[in-house]
Coordinates of C-alpha atoms in Angstrom, one line a residue:
M1 CA 0.0 0.0 0.0
P2 CA 1.9 3.1 -1.2
I3 CA 1.9 6.3 0.7
P4 CA -0.4 8.9 -1.0
A5 CA 1.6 11.5 -2.9
F6 CA -0.1 14.5 -1.6
G7 CA -1.3 15.4 1.9
L8 CA -1.8 18.2 4.4
G9 CA 0.7 18.9 7.1
T10 CA -0.2 20.4 10.5
F11 CA 3.2 21.2 12.0
R12 CA 3.2 24.4 14.1
L13 CA -0.6 24.8 13.8
Q14 CA -2.7 24.6 17.0
G15 CA -6.1 25.4 18.4
Q16 CA -8.6 27.0 16.1
V17 CA -5.9 27.6 13.5
V18 CA -5.4 23.9 12.9
I19 CA -9.2 23.2 13.0
D20 CA -9.7 25.8 10.3
S21 CA -6.8 24.5 8.2
V22 CA -7.9 20.9 8.3
S23 CA -11.6 21.8 7.8
T24 CA -10.8 23.9 4.8
G25 CA -8.4 21.3 3.4
L26 CA -11.0 18.5 3.7
E27 CA -13.6 20.8 2.0
L28 CA -11.2 21.4 -0.9
G29 CA -10.5 17.7 -1.4
Y30 CA -7.5 16.9 0.8
R31 CA -7.8 13.3 2.1
V32 CA -4.4 12.8 3.7
I33 CA -3.7 14.5 7.1
D34 CA -0.3 14.4 8.8
T35 CA 0.1 15.2 12.5
A36 CA 2.3 14.1 15.5
Q37 CA 2.1 13.7 19.2
I38 CA 4.5 16.6 19.8
Y39 CA 2.5 19.0 17.7
E40 CA -0.1 18.9 20.5
N41 CA -2.9 19.3 18.0
E42 CA -4.2 15.7 17.6
A43 CA -7.4 16.4 19.4
E44 CA -8.2 19.5 17.2
V45 CA -7.3 17.5 14.1
G46 CA -9.6 14.8 15.2
Q47 CA -12.4 17.3 15.9
A48 CA -12.0 18.8 12.4
I49 CA -12.0 15.3 10.7
T50 CA -15.1 14.2 12.7
A51 CA -17.0 17.5 11.9
S52 CA -16.3 17.0 8.2
G53 CA -18.5 14.0 8.1
I54 CA -16.1 12.3 5.6
A55 CA -16.1 8.5 5.9
R56 CA -13.0 7.2 7.7
E57 CA -12.1 4.8 4.9
E58 CA -11.7 7.8 2.5
L59 CA -9.0 9.3 4.7
F60 CA -5.3 8.6 5.3
I61 CA -4.2 9.8 8.7
T62 CA -0.6 9.8 9.9
S63 CA 0.8 10.5 13.4
K64 CA 4.2 10.2 14.9
I65 CA 5.4 8.7 18.2
W66 CA 7.4 11.2 20.3
I67 CA 10.7 10.2 21.8
A68 CA 9.3 10.2 25.4
N69 CA 7.1 7.3 24.3
F70 CA 9.6 4.9 22.7
A71 CA 9.9 2.4 25.6
K72 CA 8.2 -0.9 24.9
D73 CA 5.8 -0.5 27.8
R74 CA 4.9 3.0 26.7
L75 CA 4.7 3.2 22.9
I76 CA 1.4 1.3 22.3
D77 CA -0.3 3.1 25.2
S78 CA 0.7 6.4 23.7
L79 CA -0.6 5.4 20.3
K80 CA -3.9 4.5 21.9
E81 CA -4.0 8.0 23.4
S82 CA -3.4 9.5 20.0
L83 CA -6.2 7.4 18.5
N84 CA -8.5 8.6 21.3
K85 CA -7.6 12.3 20.5
L86 CA -8.0 11.7 16.8
Q87 CA -11.4 10.0 17.4
T88 CA -10.4 7.0 15.2
D89 CA -9.8 3.2 15.8
Y90 CA -6.7 3.1 13.7
L91 CA -4.1 5.2 11.9
D92 CA -3.1 4.6 8.3
L93 CA 0.5 5.3 9.1
T94 CA 2.4 5.7 12.4
L95 CA 6.0 6.9 12.3
I96 CA 8.9 7.1 14.8
H97 CA 9.3 10.9 14.9
W98 CA 13.0 11.2 15.6
P99 CA 15.6 8.6 16.6
S100 CA 16.1 8.1 20.3
P101 CA 18.6 10.6 21.6
E102 CA 21.9 8.9 22.4
D103 CA 20.2 5.6 21.7
Q104 CA 18.5 5.6 25.1
V105 CA 15.9 3.3 23.7
P106 CA 17.4 0.9 21.1
V107 CA 16.0 1.0 17.6
E108 CA 15.2 -2.7 17.9
E109 CA 13.0 -2.0 20.9
F110 CA 10.8 0.9 19.5
M111 CA 10.6 -0.6 16.0
G112 CA 9.5 -4.0 17.6
A113 CA 6.8 -2.2 19.6
L114 CA 5.6 -0.3 16.5
L115 CA 5.4 -3.5 14.6
E116 CA 3.4 -5.0 17.4
A117 CA 1.0 -2.0 17.2
K118 CA 0.6 -2.8 13.5
Q119 CA -0.1 -6.5 14.3
L120 CA -2.8 -5.3 16.8
G121 CA -4.5 -3.3 14.1
L122 CA -3.8 0.1 15.7
T123 CA -2.0 1.2 12.5
R124 CA -2.1 0.0 8.9
Q125 CA 1.5 0.9 8.1
I126 CA 4.5 1.9 10.1
G127 CA 7.6 3.9 9.2
V128 CA 10.3 6.3 10.4
S129 CA 11.2 10.0 10.2
N130 CA 14.5 11.8 10.4
F131 CA 16.4 8.6 10.0
T132 CA 19.9 8.4 8.5
V133 CA 21.2 5.5 6.4
D134 CA 22.7 3.9 9.5
L135 CA 19.4 4.2 11.4
M136 CA 17.4 2.9 8.5
Q137 CA 19.7 -0.1 8.4
Q138 CA 19.1 -0.7 12.1
A139 CA 15.3 -0.4 11.6
I140 CA 15.5 -2.9 8.7
A141 CA 17.5 -5.3 10.8
A142 CA 14.8 -5.0 13.5
V143 CA 11.5 -5.4 11.4
G144 CA 12.5 -5.9 7.8
A145 CA 12.3 -3.3 5.0
E146 CA 8.9 -4.6 3.9
N147 CA 7.5 -3.3 7.2
I148 CA 8.9 0.3 6.8
A149 CA 6.5 2.2 4.5
T150 CA 8.4 5.5 4.5
N151 CA 11.2 7.7 5.9
Q152 CA 9.8 11.2 6.4
I153 CA 12.7 13.7 6.0
E154 CA 13.5 17.3 5.5
L155 CA 13.8 17.6 1.7
H156 CA 13.5 20.6 -0.5
P157 CA 15.5 22.0 -3.5
Y158 CA 18.2 23.4 -1.1
L159 CA 18.6 20.1 0.8
Q160 CA 18.0 17.1 -1.6
N161 CA 19.3 14.5 0.9
R162 CA 20.4 12.2 -1.9
K163 CA 22.3 9.6 0.1
V164 CA 19.3 8.9 2.3
V165 CA 16.9 8.9 -0.7
E166 CA 19.1 6.5 -2.7
F167 CA 19.4 4.0 0.2
A168 CA 15.7 4.2 1.1
Q169 CA 14.6 3.7 -2.5
S170 CA 17.1 0.8 -2.9
Q171 CA 15.2 -0.9 0.0
G172 CA 11.7 -0.1 -1.4
I173 CA 11.1 2.5 1.3
Q174 CA 9.2 5.5 0.1
I175 CA 10.4 9.1 0.9
T176 CA 8.1 11.6 2.4
S177 CA 9.4 15.2 2.0
Y178 CA 8.6 17.6 4.8
M179 CA 9.3 21.3 4.6
T180 CA 9.3 20.9 0.8
L181 CA 9.0 24.7 0.5
A182 CA 11.9 25.3 3.0
Y183 CA 9.7 27.7 5.1
G184 CA 9.0 29.6 1.9
E185 CA 12.7 30.2 1.1
V186 CA 12.6 28.4 -2.2
L187 CA 9.5 30.4 -3.3
K188 CA 11.8 33.4 -3.7
D189 CA 14.4 31.5 -5.8
P190 CA 14.8 33.2 -9.2
L191 CA 15.1 29.9 -11.0
I192 CA 11.9 28.5 -9.5
Q193 CA 10.1 31.8 -10.1
Q194 CA 11.3 31.7 -13.8
I195 CA 10.0 28.1 -14.3
A196 CA 6.7 29.1 -12.5
D197 CA 6.2 32.1 -14.8
R198 CA 6.8 30.0 -17.9
L199 CA 4.3 27.3 -16.8
Q200 CA 1.8 29.8 -15.5
A201 CA 2.1 28.2 -12.1
T202 CA 3.1 29.4 -8.6
P203 CA 6.6 28.7 -7.2
A204 CA 5.0 26.5 -4.6
Q205 CA 3.3 24.4 -7.3
V206 CA 6.5 24.0 -9.2
T207 CA 8.4 22.9 -6.0
L208 CA 5.8 20.5 -4.9
A209 CA 5.5 19.0 -8.4
W210 CA 9.3 18.7 -8.5
A211 CA 9.2 16.5 -5.4
M212 CA 6.2 14.4 -6.4
Q213 CA 7.7 13.8 -9.9
Q214 CA 10.7 12.1 -8.1
G215 CA 8.3 9.8 -6.3
Y216 CA 8.3 11.6 -3.0
A217 CA 5.1 12.2 -1.0
V218 CA 4.6 15.8 0.2
I219 CA 2.7 17.3 3.1
P220 CA 2.6 21.1 2.8
S221 CA 0.7 23.1 5.4
S222 CA -1.1 26.4 5.1
T223 CA -3.6 28.4 7.0
K224 CA -4.8 30.3 3.9
R225 CA -7.6 28.9 1.7
A226 CA -6.0 30.2 -1.5
N227 CA -2.7 28.5 -0.7
L228 CA -4.3 25.2 0.3
Q229 CA -6.2 25.3 -3.1
G230 CA -3.1 26.3 -5.0
N231 CA -0.9 23.6 -3.4
L232 CA -3.4 21.0 -4.4
Q233 CA -3.2 22.0 -8.0
A234 CA 0.5 21.0 -8.0
C235 CA -0.8 17.4 -8.5
A236 CA -1.7 18.4 -12.1
L237 CA 1.6 20.0 -13.0
T238 CA 4.4 18.2 -14.9
L239 CA 7.9 19.6 -15.2
S240 CA 10.2 18.9 -18.1
D241 CA 13.4 16.9 -17.7
A242 CA 15.3 20.1 -18.3
D243 CA 13.4 21.9 -15.5
M244 CA 13.9 19.0 -13.1
A245 CA 17.7 19.1 -13.9
L246 CA 17.8 22.8 -13.2
I247 CA 16.1 22.4 -9.8
A248 CA 18.5 19.5 -9.0
G249 CA 21.3 22.0 -9.3
L250 CA 19.9 24.1 -6.5
D251 CA 21.0 21.7 -3.8
R252 CA 23.3 23.4 -1.3
G253 CA 22.9 21.1 1.8
Q254 CA 20.9 23.8 3.6
R255 CA 19.3 22.1 6.6
L256 CA 16.6 24.0 8.4
T257 CA 15.7 21.5 11.1
S258 CA 18.2 19.9 13.4
P259 CA 17.1 20.1 17.1
K260 CA 20.0 20.1 19.5
G261 CA 20.1 16.9 21.6
I262 CA 17.6 15.1 19.3
A263 CA 19.0 15.2 15.8
P264 CA 21.2 12.3 14.7
Q265 CA 24.6 12.7 13.0
W266 CA 23.3 13.6 9.5
D267 CA 24.6 11.9 6.4

């Protein structure tokens, strides 16, 4: 079961803001919603989903287990708490949000607990986020590559993360790109603006289409209806090989997310 190519992110959105974003997104046709325990918005996301009246089987809901909940005796209980907040019996995808700092909880332990959650029917698929090649190798050793649906990583034109991408793809693990618009930085890029003008598209649409055309899933967030609608239209945009090659040349290893004490030793 592949990860849907396009979804709605909810990072940094809380309270009424996230309710409005998710409600508008669902109204516009979004059916994939990405949240996390640490975002502290699962209850509001659940509220918006329930109020939408959309049948559960039409939706694809992802959440992520926070590092405080990695221990074998805690992970499944924390997932049940997430399900309760989200007002659903199961998740479509559950990820390990970040690797355990200083390996306090071994990869084998939390991946084993996550696989057990899948076997219990609490989640349809499992995966990882912010994992390096070494950490992916450890996760594969623990549960098998066939049980790791995706690695969700920071990936945008300025950070193309090729080592991680190549290894994941060689194992049949899909890449989900978060922060695909680099907090809006790439939208100001002259090259991306030029391509957008030529295609009568927005820089955001060009960037999202670039990621999806490489087989990555994307989960952009927005609080503005026009942006939510515009982002969705990226699914209908196709870039030429020449444009793809030009954007490939923008990579400069510019990482925007690397929380001290949590981030691994990046590839």
